[in-house]
């Protein structure tokens, strides 16, 4: 193992849904704190159960901190009382220690309005909620849409995991489903929120779903000073960019070093094998560190070409791996 333990770190994008302690033991070995993001995924425990798992197991993580972000439930979203209930729930969760509020891709990709159109993030139904979050300076975590690969033919996709996933799950391959909103509709809806709420603290998860273009990410980071991005499940796309132009990736990260947050998106679910999860997480933490912190020549099953590690300065690593998460999610011990 590389000597990464001296640098305190945060994996600021996990899903702790199991109640087990193995992930804490590994995190302590690697000197990681963890931030679990509650998400309205049908296969996950309920939102309330996800929150309670974190609250019940915080003390089990004896050598680190377990933080969490709450989310909004879209159940009965078209009932008049939904807004008041959503805001009250956010207030309660923040009082219990929630560090932000997640808005997931089901908004835009699965929920339909009574008239048949898809409910998008910039729908007026969310305006009072975003007004409240902006006023109270509560961070928003946004996952809108999917990687752009989702809207491309399989043979044009840039990373192996996307090709395999969408080949095996054609029902989610938007290239095959013109009846769904196209890629840019999701980006535009998110950007409209940033326009309408300029003081909203917003973290665009998964490189803000702009992983395919450093220029597109840069354009929005330049335009919206209260926007940050996280790296969860998109580091393979940085591998792809690095294999093509390493200097460009280094310049991008250095320029926006205060607005990039490390995360893996690992899922520790109750029905998943705990040893497989910890081995997968260990591999990710190890390979990601080699990529960001060394100048080794590396390979990945995600792309065909080899690439050289970015060898980022320690102060930049500290920001990506910890202090940016502390700042943007207002984390306290």
Coordinates of C-alpha atoms in Angstrom, one line a residue:
X1 CA 0.0 0.0 0.0
X2 CA 1.2 3.5 -0.8
X3 CA 1.9 5.8 2.2
X4 CA -1.4 7.7 1.9
X5 CA -2.3 7.4 5.6
X6 CA -0.7 10.6 6.8
X7 CA -3.1 12.8 4.9
X8 CA -6.6 13.0 6.6
X9 CA -9.2 12.4 3.9
X10 CA -12.9 12.3 3.3
X11 CA -14.7 10.0 0.9
X12 CA -17.6 12.5 0.4
X13 CA -19.8 10.3 -1.6
X14 CA -20.8 6.8 -0.3
X15 CA -24.1 5.1 0.4
X16 CA -23.9 3.5 3.9
X17 CA -27.0 1.3 3.9
X18 CA -25.9 -1.8 5.7
X19 CA -25.3 -1.1 9.4
X20 CA -22.1 -3.1 9.3
X21 CA -18.7 -1.9 10.7
X22 CA -16.3 -3.3 8.1
X23 CA -16.2 -0.2 6.0
X24 CA -15.3 1.8 9.1
X25 CA -12.3 -0.4 9.8
X26 CA -11.0 0.1 6.3
X27 CA -11.6 3.8 6.4
X28 CA -9.6 4.1 9.7
X29 CA -6.7 2.2 8.0
X30 CA -6.7 4.6 5.1
X31 CA -7.4 7.7 7.3
X32 CA -10.7 8.5 5.7
X33 CA -13.8 10.1 7.1
X34 CA -17.0 9.2 5.3
X35 CA -20.1 11.1 4.0
X36 CA -23.1 9.0 3.3
X37 CA -25.7 10.4 0.9
X38 CA -29.3 9.5 1.3
X39 CA -30.9 8.9 -2.1
X40 CA -34.4 7.9 -3.2
X41 CA -33.2 4.8 -5.1
X42 CA -36.0 2.1 -5.2
X43 CA -33.5 -0.7 -4.3
X44 CA -32.1 1.2 -1.3
X45 CA -33.7 1.1 2.2
X46 CA -36.2 3.9 2.7
X47 CA -34.9 7.5 3.1
X48 CA -35.8 7.4 6.8
X49 CA -34.0 4.0 7.2
X50 CA -30.9 5.3 5.4
X51 CA -30.7 8.3 7.8
X52 CA -31.3 6.1 10.8
X53 CA -28.6 3.7 9.8
X54 CA -26.1 6.6 9.8
X55 CA -27.3 8.0 13.1
X56 CA -27.4 4.6 14.8
X57 CA -23.9 3.6 13.7
X58 CA -21.9 6.8 14.0
X59 CA -20.4 5.7 17.3
X60 CA -19.3 2.4 15.7
X61 CA -16.8 4.5 13.6
X62 CA -14.4 5.0 16.5
X63 CA -11.4 6.3 14.5
X64 CA -13.3 8.6 12.1
X65 CA -16.4 10.6 11.4
X66 CA -19.5 9.5 9.6
X67 CA -21.3 12.5 8.1
X68 CA -24.5 12.3 5.9
X69 CA -26.6 14.3 3.5
X70 CA -30.4 14.0 3.5
X71 CA -32.7 14.0 0.4
X72 CA -36.2 15.0 -0.6
X73 CA -38.9 12.4 -0.9
X74 CA -40.9 12.8 -4.1
X75 CA -43.8 10.7 -2.8
X76 CA -47.1 12.6 -3.2
X77 CA -45.1 15.5 -4.8
X78 CA -48.1 16.7 -6.7
X79 CA -50.2 17.1 -3.5
X80 CA -50.5 20.7 -2.3
X81 CA -49.0 19.9 1.1
X82 CA -45.8 18.4 -0.4
X83 CA -43.8 21.6 -0.2
X84 CA -44.4 22.3 3.4
X85 CA -43.7 18.7 4.3
X86 CA -40.4 18.7 2.3
X87 CA -39.2 21.9 4.0
X88 CA -40.1 20.7 7.4
X89 CA -38.3 17.4 6.8
X90 CA -35.2 19.2 5.7
X91 CA -35.3 21.3 8.9
X92 CA -35.6 18.2 11.0
X93 CA -32.8 16.4 9.2
X94 CA -30.4 19.4 9.4
X95 CA -31.1 19.6 13.1
X96 CA -30.0 16.0 13.3
X97 CA -26.8 16.7 11.6
X98 CA -27.5 16.5 7.8
X99 CA -24.9 18.4 5.8
X100 CA -26.9 19.0 2.7
X101 CA -29.9 17.9 0.6
X102 CA -29.7 15.6 -2.4
X103 CA -31.8 15.9 -5.5
X104 CA -31.6 12.7 -7.5
X105 CA -31.9 11.8 -11.2
X106 CA -35.5 10.5 -10.8
X107 CA -36.3 14.2 -11.1
X108 CA -36.0 14.4 -14.9
X109 CA -35.7 10.7 -15.7
X110 CA -38.7 8.9 -14.2
X111 CA -41.4 11.1 -12.5
X112 CA -44.1 12.3 -14.8
X113 CA -46.4 15.2 -14.2
X114 CA -50.2 14.7 -14.4
X115 CA -50.2 16.0 -18.0
X116 CA -47.6 13.4 -19.0
X117 CA -44.5 15.5 -19.2
X118 CA -41.4 14.6 -17.2
X119 CA -40.9 16.5 -14.0
X120 CA -37.6 18.5 -14.3
X121 CA -35.5 20.1 -11.6
X122 CA -36.4 23.6 -12.6
X123 CA -40.2 23.0 -12.3
X124 CA -41.9 25.7 -10.2
X125 CA -42.9 23.0 -7.7
X126 CA -39.4 23.1 -6.4
X127 CA -39.0 26.9 -6.2
X128 CA -40.1 27.3 -2.5
X129 CA -37.7 24.5 -1.5
X130 CA -34.8 26.0 -3.3
X131 CA -35.7 29.5 -1.9
X132 CA -35.5 28.0 1.6
X133 CA -32.2 26.2 0.9
X134 CA -30.7 29.4 -0.6
X135 CA -31.9 31.5 2.3
X136 CA -30.6 29.1 5.0
X137 CA -27.4 28.4 3.1
X138 CA -28.0 24.7 3.2
X139 CA -25.9 22.9 0.6
X140 CA -27.6 21.2 -2.3
X141 CA -26.2 18.0 -3.9
X142 CA -27.4 17.5 -7.5
X143 CA -27.4 14.4 -9.6
X144 CA -29.1 15.3 -12.8
X145 CA -29.2 13.1 -15.8
X146 CA -26.5 10.5 -16.6
X147 CA -23.1 10.5 -18.3
X148 CA -23.4 11.7 -21.9
X149 CA -22.4 8.2 -22.9
X150 CA -26.0 7.2 -22.0
X151 CA -27.2 9.1 -25.1
X152 CA -24.6 7.6 -27.4
X153 CA -24.3 4.3 -29.3
X154 CA -22.4 1.6 -27.4
X155 CA -19.4 1.7 -29.7
X156 CA -19.1 5.5 -29.2
X157 CA -19.0 5.4 -25.4
X158 CA -15.7 6.3 -23.8
X159 CA -15.3 4.0 -20.7
X160 CA -15.8 0.3 -20.3
X161 CA -18.2 0.5 -17.3
X162 CA -20.7 2.6 -19.4
X163 CA -20.5 0.3 -22.4
X164 CA -21.1 -2.8 -20.3
X165 CA -23.8 -1.3 -18.1
X166 CA -25.9 0.1 -21.0
X167 CA -25.4 -3.0 -23.2
X168 CA -26.8 -5.1 -20.4
X169 CA -29.5 -2.6 -19.4
X170 CA -31.0 -1.3 -22.6
X171 CA -34.0 0.0 -20.7
X172 CA -31.8 2.7 -19.3
X173 CA -29.9 3.4 -22.5
X174 CA -31.4 6.8 -23.5
X175 CA -29.9 6.5 -27.0
X176 CA -32.7 3.9 -27.5
X177 CA -35.5 6.0 -25.9
X178 CA -36.3 9.2 -27.6
X179 CA -39.5 9.5 -25.5
X180 CA -37.3 10.6 -22.6
X181 CA -35.8 14.1 -22.2
X182 CA -32.5 14.4 -24.0
X183 CA -29.1 14.9 -22.3
X184 CA -29.1 18.7 -22.6
X185 CA -32.6 19.1 -21.0
X186 CA -31.2 17.8 -17.8
X187 CA -28.1 20.1 -17.9
X188 CA -30.3 23.1 -18.8
X189 CA -32.7 22.4 -15.9
X190 CA -29.9 22.3 -13.4
X191 CA -28.3 25.4 -14.9
X192 CA -31.6 27.2 -14.6
X193 CA -31.6 26.5 -10.9
X194 CA -28.2 28.0 -10.6
X195 CA -29.4 31.1 -12.6
X196 CA -32.5 31.5 -10.5
X197 CA -30.8 31.0 -7.2
X198 CA -27.4 32.6 -7.4
X199 CA -26.6 32.3 -3.7
X200 CA -27.5 28.6 -3.6
X201 CA -24.5 26.4 -2.5
X202 CA -24.6 23.7 -5.1
X203 CA -22.4 20.6 -5.6
X204 CA -22.8 19.0 -9.0
X205 CA -22.3 15.3 -8.3
X206 CA -20.5 13.1 -10.8
X207 CA -18.6 16.1 -12.3
X208 CA -22.0 17.8 -12.8
X209 CA -22.9 15.2 -15.5
X210 CA -20.4 17.0 -17.7
X211 CA -17.7 14.4 -17.4
X212 CA -17.1 14.2 -21.2
X213 CA -15.9 17.8 -21.5
X214 CA -13.5 19.7 -19.2
X215 CA -14.4 22.8 -21.2
X216 CA -18.1 22.5 -20.3
X217 CA -17.4 22.0 -16.6
X218 CA -15.0 25.0 -16.7
X219 CA -17.7 27.1 -18.4
X220 CA -20.1 26.5 -15.6
X221 CA -17.6 26.8 -12.8
X222 CA -16.6 30.2 -14.2
X223 CA -20.2 31.3 -14.5
X224 CA -21.6 30.1 -11.2
X225 CA -19.2 30.9 -8.3
X226 CA -21.4 28.9 -5.8
X227 CA -21.0 25.7 -7.9
X228 CA -18.6 22.9 -7.0
X229 CA -18.3 19.3 -8.5
X230 CA -17.6 15.9 -7.0
X231 CA -15.7 13.1 -8.7
X232 CA -17.8 10.1 -7.7
X233 CA -17.9 7.4 -10.3
X234 CA -16.4 9.7 -12.9
X235 CA -12.6 9.3 -12.2
X236 CA -12.5 6.8 -15.0
X237 CA -13.5 9.7 -17.3
X238 CA -10.5 11.7 -16.0
X239 CA -8.4 8.7 -16.9
X240 CA -9.8 9.1 -20.5
X241 CA -9.0 12.8 -20.6
X242 CA -5.5 12.2 -19.1
X243 CA -4.6 9.6 -21.7
X244 CA -5.4 12.2 -24.4
X245 CA -3.9 15.4 -22.7
X246 CA -2.4 15.0 -19.3
X247 CA -1.4 18.7 -19.0
X248 CA -4.9 19.8 -19.7
X249 CA -6.3 17.7 -16.8
X250 CA -3.6 19.0 -14.5
X251 CA -4.3 22.6 -15.5
X252 CA -8.1 22.0 -15.0
X253 CA -7.6 20.6 -11.5
X254 CA -5.2 23.3 -10.4
X255 CA -7.4 26.1 -11.6
X256 CA -10.5 24.7 -9.8
X257 CA -8.7 23.1 -6.9
X258 CA -11.0 24.8 -4.4
X259 CA -14.1 23.4 -6.1
X260 CA -13.4 19.7 -6.6
X261 CA -14.5 17.1 -4.0
X262 CA -13.3 13.5 -3.9
X263 CA -15.8 10.6 -3.6
X264 CA -16.3 7.1 -4.8
X265 CA -20.0 6.4 -4.8
X266 CA -19.4 3.0 -3.2
X267 CA -22.6 1.3 -2.0
X268 CA -22.5 -0.7 1.2
X269 CA -25.9 -2.4 0.9
X270 CA -27.4 -5.0 3.3
X271 CA -27.7 -7.6 0.5
X272 CA -24.2 -7.1 -0.8
X273 CA -21.1 -9.1 0.2
X274 CA -19.2 -7.1 2.7
X275 CA -15.8 -8.5 1.7
X276 CA -16.4 -7.6 -1.9
X277 CA -17.4 -4.1 -0.9
X278 CA -14.3 -3.5 1.2
X279 CA -12.0 -5.0 -1.4
X280 CA -13.6 -2.8 -4.1
X281 CA -13.3 0.3 -2.0
X282 CA -9.7 -0.5 -1.1
X283 CA -8.9 -0.9 -4.8
X284 CA -10.6 2.4 -5.6
X285 CA -8.8 4.4 -2.9
X286 CA -5.5 2.9 -3.9
X287 CA -5.8 3.4 -7.6
X288 CA -7.3 6.9 -7.3
X289 CA -4.4 8.0 -5.0
X290 CA -1.9 6.7 -7.5
X291 CA -3.6 8.7 -10.2
X292 CA -3.8 11.9 -8.3
X293 CA -0.6 11.8 -6.2
X294 CA 2.0 10.0 -8.3
X295 CA 3.5 10.2 -11.8
X296 CA 3.5 6.5 -12.4
X297 CA 2.5 5.1 -15.7
X298 CA -0.9 3.5 -15.1
X299 CA -3.5 1.3 -16.8
X300 CA -7.2 0.8 -16.2
X301 CA -9.7 -1.6 -17.4
X302 CA -11.9 1.4 -18.1
X303 CA -9.9 2.7 -21.1
X304 CA -7.6 1.1 -23.7
X305 CA -4.6 3.5 -23.4
X306 CA -2.1 3.8 -20.5
X307 CA -1.8 7.2 -18.8
X308 CA 0.5 8.9 -16.4
X309 CA -0.5 9.9 -12.9
X310 CA -1.1 13.6 -12.3
X311 CA 1.4 14.0 -9.4
X312 CA -0.6 16.9 -7.9
X313 CA 1.0 19.1 -5.2
X314 CA 0.2 18.1 -1.6
X315 CA -1.8 21.3 -1.0
X316 CA -4.1 20.5 -3.9
X317 CA -4.5 16.9 -2.7
X318 CA -5.5 18.1 0.7
X319 CA -8.2 20.3 -0.9
X320 CA -9.6 17.6 -3.1
X321 CA -9.4 14.9 -0.5
X322 CA -10.6 16.9 2.5
X323 CA -10.9 20.6 2.9
X324 CA -13.2 21.2 0.0
X325 CA -15.7 18.7 1.4
X326 CA -15.4 20.4 4.8
X327 CA -16.0 23.8 3.3
X328 CA -18.8 23.0 0.8
X329 CA -20.7 20.6 3.1
X330 CA -20.0 22.7 6.2
X331 CA -18.7 19.7 8.1
X332 CA -17.9 19.8 11.8
X333 CA -16.7 17.2 14.2

